[in-house]
Amino acid sequence: MVSRFDRRSVLLGGAAAAAGVAGAGALGLGFDDIAGATTNGPGRNGVSTKTAKHGGSLVFGVDAEESGFDPTQARFDEVGVMYARTVFDPLTIILANGDWAPYLAQSVVPNSSYTSWTVTLRPNLVFHDGTPCNGAALQTNFVAQSKSLLTGVVLSPTLVSIAQTGPLAVTITFKSPWVPFPYYLAGGIGGQIAYVAAPSMLSNPNGTTHPVGTGPFVFKEWVPNDHFTATANPSYWRKGMPYLSQITFKPIPDESARAEALKSGTIDLMITDTPQIITQFRGNKNYSYIDDSTHVAGEPDMNCVQLNCLAEPFNDPNIRQAAAMAINRQQYAKVIDEGVLPVSTGLFVPGSPYYSTTKYPAYNPSQAAKLVKAAAKAKGGPISFSYGSTNSPAAIRAAEYLEQAWQQVGFQCKTNIVQQNDTINNALAGKYQALGWRQFGAVDPDLNYIFWSTTTVSSGSLSINMARNSDPQIETALQQGRASTDKDVREASYKTVNKRLALDLPYLWTDRAVWAVIGDPTVQNFNNPTTPQGQAAFGMIGGSIWPTQIWIS
């Protein structure tokens, strides 16, 4: 396991559009529609067609704590997304086939050039404090998001205006076309702008500790690093929901302790991305189990080594190539991650419309040694660097493996242990040479625009493009992918990004992350969300599920 970023510190046409549904199919995004995730089978897969029961409490063991609830301030990771879905509602939702559809919004409609989007809320929505969730409230939220140091980096560079255009409507206008904008409104990682908070919460200096939304549950209490509890919203706009009377999220960072808590019945449900824990529950019919090893919305998180392309020695493309050639990725996946995590070949997995073969360097330690030797001769000294790692046992094990691989081809390297927050801050500030990293899971590749764009590279101050890789061909492809409604153009654009990264080598791929949700069999429907219209929505994405339709048998 490596350090995880997941946008934590910066975030983050046609008849269908006229009806307010412009999804992947309508825009030609072409998501792969796979039959289902890896599960423990019927009755153990988080899906139930039985009549749901009301009542009961659920304790959900999660891997980390969130910094707060304010969507303009909080750094929502997979846990933060579930916190947000508990007390807020996103404006859109991802369907089971990868399309998007309105959720809290009644419609999300572009103008003919896709430079403006009008978001119209459902009627009669009310926040938990009794105030109306209307166009004025939505405008307040969008304006706050645009001014936020966290989310403004997503909106502000291309923003023209945010205007209330009806009692329930807001039109947001950009300088250039932004076709996949509704995917930002689905509230996944990097999509904080999706959640509509009560203006009273946004204006409250302590609002981030006391959320007020429209969501299925009402905030009860939050003791950071111990638990967050919410109770059923009796006036929820989705009639008959939620089913649970109460839900509690309990952060248990230690993976083994979380697994033991599930086994002992201290918690009812848990998430994990640790291979050593996954192997304990996958196939164990005493528990319900799902993972995303075969069912991905968009692209998964990729484990990698992130290189600083503006710092020595990795400002030299040959050194980046040598570092890539030194890593036996197949062996890494088997030894470090027990063969649970598939080997990474790039940003996308086979089956994705954006997947492409690339010229990423194959394992070749002899050629790597030649490149290192030549660079050392030209420099007049050894090629040395520091590798940044967190102090988790899995991260240390990975660091030891990589350090040995690099030393065998002639690099001089040492591991520098830092805290997770320091790792992220160092990446943003450019105070590193190589870092253990995991990032890029997104339902649409455009959500990663700010991390790959030449416009977000800075050699001095904070750089959102943390690898500091500046490739004009990538920038052109990103702009084409954002502006086009044509399926073939979008696919070709992100295939270009994938291929160029395999040549530039700002990221040395290892294997991809796999998330699992595991629970007591009495916990029903944790992987079976629906839209307000009754359409099947995508279940677990990147470790996040929906609490709205969970019930206890």
XYZ file of C-alpha atoms in Angstrom:
553
model
C 0.000 0.000 0.000
C 1.236 3.480 -0.814
C 0.376 7.019 0.146
C -3.058 7.968 -1.065
C -3.967 11.374 -2.438
C -7.380 11.097 -4.110
C -7.783 14.879 -4.436
C -7.809 15.207 -0.644
C -5.893 18.495 -0.573
C -7.188 20.429 -3.606
C -10.634 19.319 -4.122
C -10.780 18.364 -5.644
C -26.812 17.081 -26.114
C -29.683 15.785 -27.809
C -33.024 14.646 -26.456
C -31.447 13.243 -23.320
C -29.954 16.642 -22.486
C -33.257 18.374 -23.131
C -34.825 16.041 -20.594
C -32.036 16.771 -18.142
C -30.243 13.454 -18.568
C -27.014 13.676 -20.542
C -25.071 10.609 -19.565
C -22.200 8.544 -20.863
C -24.356 6.989 -23.563
C -25.714 10.333 -24.736
C -22.249 11.884 -24.801
C -20.516 8.874 -26.267
C -18.449 8.081 -23.178
C -19.039 4.357 -23.637
C -18.422 2.840 -20.211
C -17.871 -0.901 -20.014
C -20.987 -2.632 -18.690
C -19.773 -5.635 -16.754
C -22.257 -8.025 -15.153
C -21.137 -7.443 -11.583
C -18.433 -7.184 -8.999
C -16.625 -10.050 -7.368
C -18.957 -11.141 -4.555
C -19.709 -13.981 -2.174
C -22.770 -14.851 -4.235
C -26.554 -14.374 -3.915
C -27.589 -13.311 -0.450
C -23.997 -12.320 0.247
C -23.579 -9.603 -2.383
C -25.213 -6.491 -0.914
C -28.228 -6.808 -3.207
C -31.734 -7.786 -2.123
C -35.076 -7.817 -3.918
C -37.011 -8.530 -0.726
C -39.294 -5.955 0.860
C -37.138 -3.637 2.913
C -37.666 -3.346 6.657
C -37.575 -0.066 8.530
C -35.633 0.352 11.747
C -32.385 -0.870 13.177
C -28.964 0.647 13.672
C -25.797 0.071 11.670
C -22.184 0.512 12.764
C -19.864 0.947 9.791
C -16.112 0.499 10.285
C -14.095 2.832 8.036
C -10.384 3.320 7.463
C -9.910 7.028 8.204
C -11.460 10.131 9.680
C -12.642 13.148 7.711
C -11.523 16.702 8.520
C -15.078 18.035 8.596
C -18.386 18.168 6.731
C -18.328 21.510 4.904
C -18.128 20.625 1.176
C -16.139 23.805 0.518
C -13.525 22.895 3.132
C -13.534 19.170 3.841
C -11.140 16.945 1.916
C -13.587 14.182 1.061
C -11.949 10.820 0.505
C -14.006 7.620 0.281
C -15.071 8.031 3.919
C -15.901 11.706 3.432
C -18.042 10.800 0.431
C -20.096 8.444 2.616
C -20.352 11.071 5.354
C -21.615 13.505 2.718
C -24.138 11.036 1.270
C -25.476 10.549 4.786
C -26.415 14.173 5.524
C -26.400 15.743 2.039
C -27.537 14.674 -1.431
C -25.496 15.022 -4.649
C -27.023 16.851 -7.578
C -26.459 13.906 -9.945
C -25.824 10.163 -9.612
C -23.887 7.585 -11.629
C -26.076 4.910 -13.211
C -25.187 1.222 -13.291
C -23.986 1.546 -16.902
C -21.765 4.565 -16.163
C -24.181 7.237 -17.417
C -25.188 10.085 -15.124
C -28.697 11.147 -14.175
C -30.215 13.901 -11.998
C -30.575 13.185 -8.288
C -31.225 16.148 -5.994
C -31.441 18.117 -9.220
C -34.542 17.652 -11.336
C -32.544 18.466 -14.461
C -29.030 19.441 -15.504
C -29.126 20.914 -19.011
C -26.378 22.496 -21.148
C -26.652 25.227 -23.742
C -25.886 24.283 -27.335
C -22.145 24.913 -26.928
C -21.805 23.272 -23.492
C -20.346 26.481 -22.080
C -23.312 26.893 -19.705
C -25.162 24.406 -17.553
C -28.493 25.097 -15.887
C -29.120 23.092 -12.743
C -32.762 22.981 -11.611
C -33.580 21.508 -8.218
C -36.546 19.311 -7.410
C -39.498 21.220 -5.931
C -40.299 21.389 -2.229
C -36.855 20.419 -0.962
C -36.168 21.395 2.645
C -32.932 21.432 4.612
C -32.747 19.768 8.009
C -33.090 23.195 9.654
C -36.450 23.755 7.918
C -35.205 26.317 5.387
C -35.912 25.838 1.671
C -33.369 24.231 -0.627
C -33.996 26.443 -3.654
C -32.211 28.377 -6.371
C -30.894 30.975 -3.945
C -29.397 28.263 -1.726
C -27.872 26.519 -4.725
C -26.300 29.760 -5.936
C -24.881 30.368 -2.460
C -23.279 26.929 -2.574
C -21.784 27.315 -6.048
C -20.375 30.749 -5.225
C -18.845 29.428 -2.015
C -17.321 26.533 -3.934
C -15.829 28.865 -6.536
C -14.166 30.972 -3.826
C -12.890 28.028 -1.813
C -9.144 27.402 -1.709
C -9.995 23.719 -1.918
C -12.555 23.532 -4.739
C -12.016 26.881 -6.444
C -9.091 25.398 -8.349
C -11.613 23.226 -10.204
C -14.141 25.951 -11.057
C -12.414 29.319 -11.037
C -9.895 29.011 -13.911
C -12.649 28.739 -16.518
C -15.594 30.279 -14.629
C -17.502 33.236 -16.122
C -20.574 33.558 -13.915
C -22.941 31.876 -11.485
C -26.467 33.254 -11.733
C -29.807 32.311 -10.247
C -32.046 31.954 -13.295
C -35.254 30.725 -11.670
C -36.826 29.983 -8.285
C -35.104 26.580 -8.293
C -32.470 27.113 -10.977
C -28.879 28.286 -11.279
C -26.907 28.692 -14.497
C -23.154 28.338 -14.312
C -21.209 29.620 -17.326
C -17.650 28.806 -18.353
C -15.160 30.282 -20.808
C -15.029 27.106 -22.870
C -17.102 23.941 -23.382
C -17.232 21.548 -20.445
C -19.106 18.470 -21.638
C -18.485 16.111 -18.668
C -19.287 18.782 -16.040
C -22.279 16.789 -14.623
C -19.884 14.081 -13.474
C -18.469 16.619 -11.023
C -21.988 16.923 -9.601
C -22.210 13.216 -8.715
C -20.357 13.699 -5.462
C -17.594 11.145 -5.774
C -14.014 11.811 -4.741
C -13.141 15.223 -6.136
C -16.817 16.130 -6.479
C -17.459 18.194 -3.358
C -19.306 20.786 -5.476
C -22.105 18.208 -5.835
C -23.359 18.588 -2.269
C -25.788 21.346 -1.351
C -25.448 22.539 2.238
C -27.855 24.830 4.049
C -26.713 28.472 3.794
C -26.929 28.622 7.595
C -24.246 25.944 7.753
C -21.982 27.691 5.251
C -22.202 30.957 7.162
C -21.578 29.280 10.527
C -17.889 29.496 11.553
C -18.338 26.063 13.130
C -20.535 24.702 10.357
C -18.058 22.053 9.277
C -18.605 20.254 12.597
C -22.412 20.403 12.424
C -23.671 19.579 8.905
C -27.107 20.684 7.701
C -28.259 19.233 4.395
C -31.232 17.612 2.690
C -29.918 14.078 3.104
C -31.484 10.832 4.318
C -30.042 11.201 7.815
C -29.849 14.109 10.237
C -26.643 14.866 12.089
C -26.642 13.696 15.715
C -23.048 13.856 16.929
C -19.447 13.671 15.796
C -16.540 12.768 18.032
C -13.550 12.982 15.666
C -11.547 9.773 15.410
C -14.201 7.910 17.423
C -17.589 8.043 15.691
C -20.071 10.012 13.599
C -23.757 9.218 14.194
C -26.845 10.359 12.300
C -30.536 9.470 12.638
C -33.212 8.925 9.999
C -34.618 12.094 8.405
C -38.397 11.820 8.994
C -39.066 14.380 6.242
C -36.761 12.980 3.597
C -37.828 13.874 0.062
C -37.436 10.257 -1.117
C -40.597 8.906 0.490
C -40.163 5.801 2.601
C -36.401 6.220 2.869
C -34.074 5.793 4.608
C -34.719 2.394 6.125
C -32.227 2.492 8.990
C -33.182 4.380 12.136
C -29.563 5.253 12.837
C -26.156 4.902 11.239
C -22.773 5.261 12.921
C -19.425 5.467 11.157
C -16.503 4.325 13.296
C -12.961 5.100 12.097
C -10.618 2.150 12.739
C -7.375 2.936 10.853
C -5.718 -0.370 11.719
C -6.849 -2.836 9.055
C -6.477 -5.914 11.245
C -8.339 -4.290 14.128
C -11.179 -3.360 11.782
C -11.424 -6.934 10.513
C -11.470 -8.268 14.067
C -14.203 -5.761 14.974
C -16.358 -7.203 12.190
C -15.661 -10.767 13.270
C -16.576 -9.971 16.875
C -19.764 -8.112 15.923
C -18.524 -4.738 17.202
C -19.227 -3.360 13.730
C -21.719 -4.580 11.107
C -20.012 -3.434 7.907
C -16.499 -2.391 6.878
C -14.406 -1.193 3.963
C -10.874 -2.253 3.137
C -8.325 -1.987 0.359
C -5.714 -4.198 1.997
C -4.987 -7.452 0.126
C -4.137 -9.324 3.325
C -7.628 -8.515 4.676
C -9.421 -9.108 1.377
C -8.132 -12.687 1.247
C -9.679 -13.380 4.666
C -13.215 -12.598 3.487
C -13.395 -13.189 -0.260
C -15.179 -16.526 -0.627
C -16.008 -16.764 3.084
C -19.774 -17.319 2.998
C -20.134 -16.305 6.637
C -19.960 -12.725 5.374
C -21.401 -10.618 2.600
C -18.625 -9.418 0.320
C -18.155 -7.261 -2.786
C -15.110 -5.759 -4.437
C -14.379 -3.742 -7.561
C -11.762 -6.027 -9.081
C -14.002 -6.687 -12.100
C -16.483 -3.814 -12.004
C -15.110 -0.284 -12.235
C -16.853 3.030 -12.779
C -14.472 4.937 -15.019
C -10.954 4.331 -13.746
C -9.703 2.885 -10.456
C -7.015 4.256 -8.194
C -3.592 3.292 -9.488
C -0.700 2.461 -7.186
C 2.487 4.015 -8.447
C 5.667 5.893 -7.652
C 5.203 9.583 -8.377
C 8.343 11.337 -9.623
C 9.172 15.038 -9.459
C 9.952 15.819 -13.082
C 11.475 19.206 -12.219
C 13.892 17.942 -9.560
C 17.130 15.998 -9.931
C 17.638 13.245 -10.799
C 14.191 12.734 -12.340
C 14.329 15.854 -14.513
C 16.303 13.510 -16.784
C 13.952 11.326 -18.899
C 16.594 8.604 -19.089
C 16.707 8.353 -15.310
C 12.917 8.062 -15.167
C 13.128 5.289 -17.751
C 15.785 3.470 -15.763
C 13.727 3.698 -12.577
C 10.728 2.213 -14.438
C 12.757 -0.611 -16.003
C 14.122 -1.612 -12.592
C 10.680 -2.589 -11.249
C 9.313 -6.070 -11.929
C 5.621 -5.172 -11.655
C 4.351 -8.752 -11.887
C 6.619 -9.795 -9.043
C 5.730 -6.671 -7.060
C 2.010 -7.434 -7.287
C 2.600 -11.032 -6.201
C 5.069 -10.389 -3.396
C 3.786 -7.110 -1.963
C 0.051 -7.464 -2.601
C -0.353 -11.267 -2.601
C -1.581 -11.351 -6.188
C -4.845 -9.683 -5.186
C -4.196 -6.425 -7.020
C -3.955 -6.524 -10.837
C -0.748 -5.171 -12.367
C -1.093 -1.604 -13.604
C -0.513 -0.942 -17.285
C -1.540 2.723 -17.234
C -4.424 4.922 -16.199
C -7.200 2.619 -17.397
C -8.051 -1.045 -17.082
C -8.839 -3.430 -19.947
C -12.502 -3.052 -20.857
C -12.480 0.722 -20.444
C -13.109 2.635 -23.694
C -10.043 4.713 -22.815
C -7.736 1.743 -22.351
C -4.822 1.493 -24.771
C -1.600 -0.388 -25.087
C 1.402 1.814 -24.511
C 5.171 1.870 -24.792
C 5.617 1.842 -21.038
C 9.092 0.374 -20.368
C 9.147 -3.357 -19.713
C 11.132 -4.810 -16.830
C 14.732 -4.696 -18.049
C 17.274 -4.389 -15.225
C 20.304 -4.730 -17.517
C 19.205 -1.793 -19.676
C 18.294 0.175 -16.559
C 21.807 -0.404 -15.216
C 23.317 0.873 -18.472
C 21.245 4.068 -18.295
C 22.196 4.668 -14.664
C 25.876 4.024 -15.382
C 25.855 6.441 -18.330
C 24.137 9.136 -16.276
C 26.594 8.675 -13.399
C 29.531 8.990 -15.795
C 28.117 12.196 -17.292
C 27.445 13.627 -13.854
C 30.731 12.533 -12.364
C 29.102 10.828 -9.413
C 26.382 8.380 -8.348
C 22.717 8.921 -9.131
C 20.978 9.197 -5.787
C 17.498 10.072 -4.584
C 15.125 9.794 -1.632
C 11.900 7.792 -1.744
C 9.068 9.077 0.451
C 6.886 6.542 2.223
C 4.389 6.493 5.073
C 5.039 4.274 8.080
C 2.303 1.666 7.613
C 3.599 -1.926 7.518
C 2.394 -2.372 3.928
C 4.051 0.866 2.808
C 7.330 -0.068 4.479
C 7.263 -3.475 2.814
C 6.735 -1.844 -0.582
C 9.499 0.693 0.073
C 11.973 -2.068 0.932
C 11.131 -3.930 -2.265
C 11.503 -0.836 -4.471
C 14.692 0.328 -2.772
C 16.298 -3.032 -3.392
C 15.193 -3.051 -7.044
C 16.650 0.397 -7.673
C 19.895 -0.346 -5.858
C 20.400 -3.461 -7.971
C 20.592 -1.329 -11.138
C 23.023 1.183 -9.636
C 20.882 3.846 -7.998
C 21.746 5.067 -4.543
C 18.451 5.563 -2.752
C 17.078 5.719 0.743
C 13.562 5.688 2.148
C 12.320 8.760 3.966
C 9.414 8.006 6.326
C 6.850 10.811 6.633
C 3.288 11.181 7.865
C 0.430 11.001 5.359
C -0.386 14.726 5.550
C 3.288 15.624 5.179
C 3.527 13.393 2.120
C 0.677 15.267 0.479
C 2.052 18.669 1.453
C 5.505 17.727 0.152
C 3.975 16.656 -3.155
C 2.094 19.918 -3.548
C 5.167 21.982 -2.619
C 7.576 19.926 -4.748
C 9.696 18.944 -1.738
C 10.374 15.418 -2.908
C 12.106 13.324 -5.555
C 10.020 10.134 -5.523
C 6.925 9.249 -3.521
C 4.851 6.150 -2.939
C 1.485 7.190 -4.344
C -2.061 6.204 -5.235
C -4.459 8.341 -7.230
C -6.667 8.876 -10.292
C -9.819 6.901 -9.493
C -12.589 8.876 -11.220
C -15.907 8.161 -12.898
C -14.769 10.311 -15.836
C -11.133 11.059 -16.750
C -11.854 14.794 -16.880
C -12.022 14.810 -13.081
C -8.241 14.377 -13.171
C -7.684 17.329 -15.518
C -6.041 19.518 -12.877
C -3.474 16.821 -12.040
C -2.239 16.329 -15.616
C -2.633 19.808 -17.123
C 0.321 21.997 -18.091
C -1.687 24.943 -16.716
C -1.377 23.630 -13.143
C 2.399 23.076 -13.125
C 4.448 25.332 -10.878
C 8.202 25.086 -10.315
C 8.093 27.162 -7.148
C 4.890 27.470 -5.176
C 2.077 24.966 -4.812
C 1.619 22.837 -7.923
C -1.621 20.933 -8.436
C 0.124 18.947 -11.166
C 2.245 17.378 -8.444
C 4.481 15.348 -10.764
C 5.224 18.648 -12.541
C 5.065 16.930 -15.908
C 4.451 19.496 -18.647
C 3.478 17.862 -21.938
C 1.702 20.037 -24.567
C 0.293 16.930 -26.261
C -1.373 15.913 -23.009
C -2.829 19.394 -22.573
C -4.262 19.347 -26.101
C -5.793 15.930 -25.521
C -7.291 17.009 -22.187
C -8.905 20.052 -23.769
C -10.323 17.917 -26.586
C -11.701 15.390 -24.113
C -13.397 18.115 -22.099
C -14.902 19.971 -25.066
C -16.132 17.147 -27.317
C -19.432 15.281 -27.328
C -18.090 12.831 -29.893
C -17.455 9.339 -28.515
C -14.499 8.637 -30.784
C -12.848 11.980 -30.041
C -13.143 11.519 -26.290
C -11.804 7.985 -26.401
C -8.879 9.001 -28.601
C -8.101 11.975 -26.350
C -7.682 9.953 -23.173
C -5.870 7.171 -24.978
C -3.387 9.868 -25.992
C -3.034 10.965 -22.370
C -2.411 7.361 -21.347
C 0.193 6.836 -24.078
C 2.008 10.122 -23.410
C 2.288 9.381 -19.683
C 3.916 6.051 -20.582
C 6.562 8.025 -22.478
C 6.958 10.941 -20.070
C 7.017 8.592 -17.040
C 5.975 10.960 -14.243
C 4.335 7.889 -12.655
C 5.924 4.461 -12.346
C 2.973 2.061 -12.308
C 2.917 -0.931 -9.968
C -0.595 -2.338 -9.419
C -4.120 -0.986 -9.113
C -6.144 -0.628 -5.951
C -9.059 -2.950 -5.184
C -11.731 -1.870 -2.710
C -13.964 -4.270 -0.815
C -17.038 -3.841 1.386
C -17.676 -6.670 3.827
C -20.528 -7.158 6.232
C -22.732 -9.313 8.347
C -25.300 -11.071 6.101
C -28.128 -9.298 7.927
C -26.997 -6.024 6.325
C -29.042 -5.772 3.131
C -28.820 -3.668 -0.032
C -25.553 -1.902 0.664
C -24.620 -2.293 -2.994
C -27.980 -1.646 -4.638
C -28.747 2.100 -4.902
C -31.438 3.453 -7.220
C -32.265 6.860 -8.628
C -35.446 8.726 -7.633
C -36.910 7.450 -10.916
C -36.124 3.850 -9.936
C -33.177 3.334 -12.271
C -30.329 1.115 -11.126
C -27.407 3.219 -9.972
C -23.767 2.206 -9.659
C -23.045 0.610 -6.303
C -19.706 0.769 -4.572
C -17.215 3.109 -6.263
C -13.734 3.448 -4.810
C -14.798 2.167 -1.406
C -17.854 4.437 -1.096
C -21.397 3.080 -0.872
C -24.839 4.672 -0.375
C -26.447 4.538 3.099
C -29.911 5.552 1.858
C -31.204 2.097 0.922
C -29.418 -0.110 3.461
C -31.693 -2.128 5.710
C -31.300 -4.820 8.368
C -33.043 -8.162 7.936
